[in-house]
Amino acid sequence: MANLLLLPTMILLALVVGFPLVLSAWQSLHSSGGEIDPTTGIIQQGDTFVGLQNYVDAFTGAGAGAGFWNAFWNTTMFTVVGVSVETVLGVAMALIMARALRATGIVRASILVPWAIPTVVSALMWQLIFDANGIANRLIGTQILWTTEGIQAQAAVLIADIWKTAPFIGLLTLAGLQTIDQQVYEAAKVDGAGPWHTFWRITLPLVRPVLVVAVLFRLLDAMRMFDLPFVLLGRLASGQTLSMLASDAASRTDYGMASAYSMVLFAYICLVAYLFIKILGADVIGEQGRSGPGRRARRAARLRTTSEGSLA
Amino acid sequence: MTSSPRTHDASLTSRRAVLGAGALGTSALALAACGGSDGGGGSDGGGDAAAGPTLDFEERGPISLARGKDTTGQLAEFLDRWNSDHPDETVTLIELPESADEQRAQMINNAQAQSDAYTIVSLDVVWTAEFAANQWVVELPEDRFDLEGILPGALETGKYFDRLYAVPFTTNAQLLFYRQDLLEEAGHTEPPATFEEMWQIVQDVQAQDSSILGYGAQFSKYEGLTCQASAVIRSNGGDIFDAEGAPQADSAEAVEAIQTIRDGFDQGFIPEEALTYKEEETRQAFQDGRLLFETNWPYVWELAQAEDGSSKVNGKIGVSLVPGVKEAGASTLGGANYAISAFAKNAGTAVDFIAFMSEFEQQKDWMLNTTTPTAMAAVYEDPDIVAAFDFIEELKASIEGGVVRPKVVKYGDVTQAIQDAVYGAISGESEVQGAMEGLQERLTELGG
């Protein structure tokens, strides 16, 4: 009976997720466009079945697959560096927001504003900042050409991305912080724990379940990054991500290749999400098992349940 | 106690997986929607089988015109003119997004769905080959248009394999804008014809004022760079593709032309920041009085003459042809051509409307009221136009000597390959000879 009630959801999911996914997978096994007739210049046929050729092209960097590894490393680098810095900054922001007793609203608003701005708008704004004669160069007093090929272009993307998305982690972490019982801190104070000790031994472990979810969300989001480097750097190889490759191929009406890129990105995102949950999730449980059913662990487990339930 | 988080994590896993799939599903949906139908056209349509489907050019009735937004209001006036004379064959304007890429994407989507929603499509000059080869647009009956009156370079952009697929409405060519005041102070009366002469002037001017930057053009990695490369290579007697469509990007002329630009950067005649210039960045730098020379489209003239303080160079500018490597340079042609969708109804009306748009009256009014150059030669002789444009002679000469960018089906791949190679070469990332040899290889691989 319960299964029957789930049926409409399942059908809807199959329609909006499953069907396009299967179509895309099927499309990725085809090559668009055929031979050009040498006398009229007209293309003779439509799609042809090419098996795994598109994937082979992508992974060997041959033909239409050129640029795949560059995009792959860019995507990975933006994700790893970006999300790491965002996590540190986000937690710091959350701690500030949780502390700020006076002018709490203003502090929160000013931290959260970047998150509220659409990515394309913030990308255009950063484009002005990183202009050859823009504010960034005026502030540092030298002319760095941010929007030319090279590491400075990647730094520009990272700065803009971190500015925009660290508040997201901050916001979720703040929610987690507010579920921590003040008695825990009072107990720590009585035991003579300093602020640093309190942070590492109490705040971080208790907020960790929420933080893991926040980081996971950012991870999935960062891996499909598109609009920011697209607006900021255009066609520069330094900012090319896997999503951009897919969009690029689609705009060249090479839908087979575009689907292949999408499928690879899809698999990559699934893999990373799986590993992330597996490793961090298992670790949480492992610690749990070792520390035994103590009061604090029980409390942490309950808090985790609550915060996950409210977030997911 | 420990089992509770475990189940939670398990359900979390599956939920995340579904979420991840959803995120990608959205993009997959978009792709599937584009790639769903294959080819189309082909056998139906009959007629001249070799040239693809044809339409019934006698069929009449209401039609539509799909193009980017017209911000000038002039187009609406043309449509009123036409519609009041042809109440049974009205033309409806379908406004597409402002960005050219999005316009192209929508037109392709429309063609792949074999929809008759768009009758006439306004094609950027570089799309003709792709749209013709894919049979998204039909070959047009040449005898129904006054092709004699159209500027030859512009007409060339509407042809593919010697067949007419699109009729030029507007055209465009770049010019060299320079600081007349600074040139005169440095003792130069004539603008430069070649890069060599230009470097000399830059040196002389910089000797008096070292803060002024030399020459700027669109050297950022985007379509503008393909325009610059095509133009500068042609000005040295080369071409990226020969008349038969075979690539020759590693020819001595091409290599020398790109080397000239690279040397300009190396010797500081072109500022490093020009590597970030698109049209607007170039215009801004020139308008702020920082650049001595800029290559740009004619639209910059009006803005540079502004007297509201936005331009520091009003009244101080001269205009001439873009510089070349050996002699006066060639500009890349821009512009928009009108073609008829292969799935359209009422093609007879469409043909007549395209002919109407290329009549003298419309061509003149468009040029006068939008300051965009049109495709008809006679317009450039008209006294009103001559009076309204400060540099009509230069403009006409630039259009007449203009270069058509490569006419290839896979234009998207080709222009990307050109941008990658040329950007690497001029930015000093790679050596010019090697970059152009690599480009030749890539273009051969892409095969026309």
PDB file of C-alpha atoms in Angstrom, chain A residues 175-176 179-181 202-213 280-289 291-292 296-312, chain B residues 1-9 12 15-16:
ATOM      1  CA  ALA A 175      21.505  27.100  11.628  1.00  0.00           C
ATOM      2  CA  GLY A 176      23.549  24.251  13.023  1.00  0.00           C
ATOM      3  CA  THR A 179      20.764  24.058  17.706  1.00  0.00           C
ATOM      4  CA  ILE A 180      23.702  23.537  20.099  1.00  0.00           C
ATOM      5  CA  ASP A 181      22.592  23.662  23.685  1.00  0.00           C
ATOM      6  CA  ILE A 202      32.563  21.197  21.118  1.00  0.00           C
ATOM      7  CA  THR A 203      31.445  23.573  18.372  1.00  0.00           C
ATOM      8  CA  LEU A 204      33.017  21.797  15.413  1.00  0.00           C
ATOM      9  CA  PRO A 205      31.976  18.220  16.309  1.00  0.00           C
ATOM     10  CA  LEU A 206      28.439  19.318  17.109  1.00  0.00           C
ATOM     11  CA  VAL A 207      28.028  21.445  14.002  1.00  0.00           C
ATOM     12  CA  ARG A 208      29.775  18.931  11.794  1.00  0.00           C
ATOM     13  CA  PRO A 209      26.697  17.028  10.542  1.00  0.00           C
ATOM     14  CA  VAL A 210      25.183  20.266   9.260  1.00  0.00           C
ATOM     15  CA  LEU A 211      28.494  21.406   7.876  1.00  0.00           C
ATOM     16  CA  VAL A 212      28.908  18.156   5.966  1.00  0.00           C
ATOM     17  CA  VAL A 213      25.563  18.695   4.266  1.00  0.00           C
ATOM     18  CA  LEU A 280      32.596  11.433   5.954  1.00  0.00           C
ATOM     19  CA  GLY A 281      29.403   9.610   6.814  1.00  0.00           C
ATOM     20  CA  ALA A 282      31.205   6.395   7.750  1.00  0.00           C
ATOM     21  CA  ASP A 283      33.685   8.364   9.782  1.00  0.00           C
ATOM     22  CA  VAL A 284      30.957   9.950  11.831  1.00  0.00           C
ATOM     23  CA  ILE A 285      29.472   6.585  12.615  1.00  0.00           C
ATOM     24  CA  GLY A 286      32.887   5.098  13.333  1.00  0.00           C
ATOM     25  CA  GLU A 287      33.631   7.688  16.010  1.00  0.00           C
ATOM     26  CA  GLN A 288      30.197   7.119  17.348  1.00  0.00           C
ATOM     27  CA  GLY A 289      30.870   3.436  17.817  1.00  0.00           C
ATOM     28  CA  SER A 291      33.076   6.624  22.015  1.00  0.00           C
ATOM     29  CA  GLY A 292      30.233   4.428  23.177  1.00  0.00           C
ATOM     30  CA  ARG A 296      27.573  13.692  24.826  1.00  0.00           C
ATOM     31  CA  ALA A 297      27.553  11.241  21.910  1.00  0.00           C
ATOM     32  CA  ARG A 298      23.884  10.546  22.381  1.00  0.00           C
ATOM     33  CA  ARG A 299      23.253  14.218  22.469  1.00  0.00           C
ATOM     34  CA  ALA A 300      25.324  14.743  19.323  1.00  0.00           C
ATOM     35  CA  ALA A 301      23.449  11.992  17.520  1.00  0.00           C
ATOM     36  CA  ARG A 302      20.146  13.525  18.440  1.00  0.00           C
ATOM     37  CA  LEU A 303      21.286  16.962  17.353  1.00  0.00           C
ATOM     38  CA  ARG A 304      22.539  15.539  14.102  1.00  0.00           C
ATOM     39  CA  THR A 305      19.214  13.890  13.463  1.00  0.00           C
ATOM     40  CA  THR A 306      17.367  17.094  14.144  1.00  0.00           C
ATOM     41  CA  SER A 307      19.559  19.289  12.013  1.00  0.00           C
ATOM     42  CA  GLU A 308      19.602  16.878   9.098  1.00  0.00           C
ATOM     43  CA  GLY A 309      15.898  16.452   9.311  1.00  0.00           C
ATOM     44  CA  SER A 310      15.365  20.191   9.193  1.00  0.00           C
ATOM     45  CA  LEU A 311      17.768  20.692   6.325  1.00  0.00           C
ATOM     46  CA  ALA A 312      17.389  17.805   3.966  1.00  0.00           C
TER      47      ALA A 312
ATOM     48  CA  MET B   1      21.540   3.894  19.218  1.00  0.00           C
ATOM     49  CA  THR B   2      24.122   3.675  16.453  1.00  0.00           C
ATOM     50  CA  SER B   3      21.615   2.403  13.971  1.00  0.00           C
ATOM     51  CA  SER B   4      19.721   5.652  13.849  1.00  0.00           C
ATOM     52  CA  PRO B   5      22.435   7.726  12.130  1.00  0.00           C
ATOM     53  CA  ARG B   6      23.180   4.826   9.829  1.00  0.00           C
ATOM     54  CA  THR B   7      19.716   4.737   8.351  1.00  0.00           C
ATOM     55  CA  HIS B   8      19.844   8.447   8.098  1.00  0.00           C
ATOM     56  CA  ASP B   9      23.015   8.380   6.133  1.00  0.00           C
ATOM     57  CA  LEU B  12      20.830  10.743   2.640  1.00  0.00           C
ATOM     58  CA  ARG B  15      18.469  11.470  -1.739  1.00  0.00           C
ATOM     59  CA  ARG B  16      21.732  13.072  -2.832  1.00  0.00           C
TER      60      ARG B  16
END
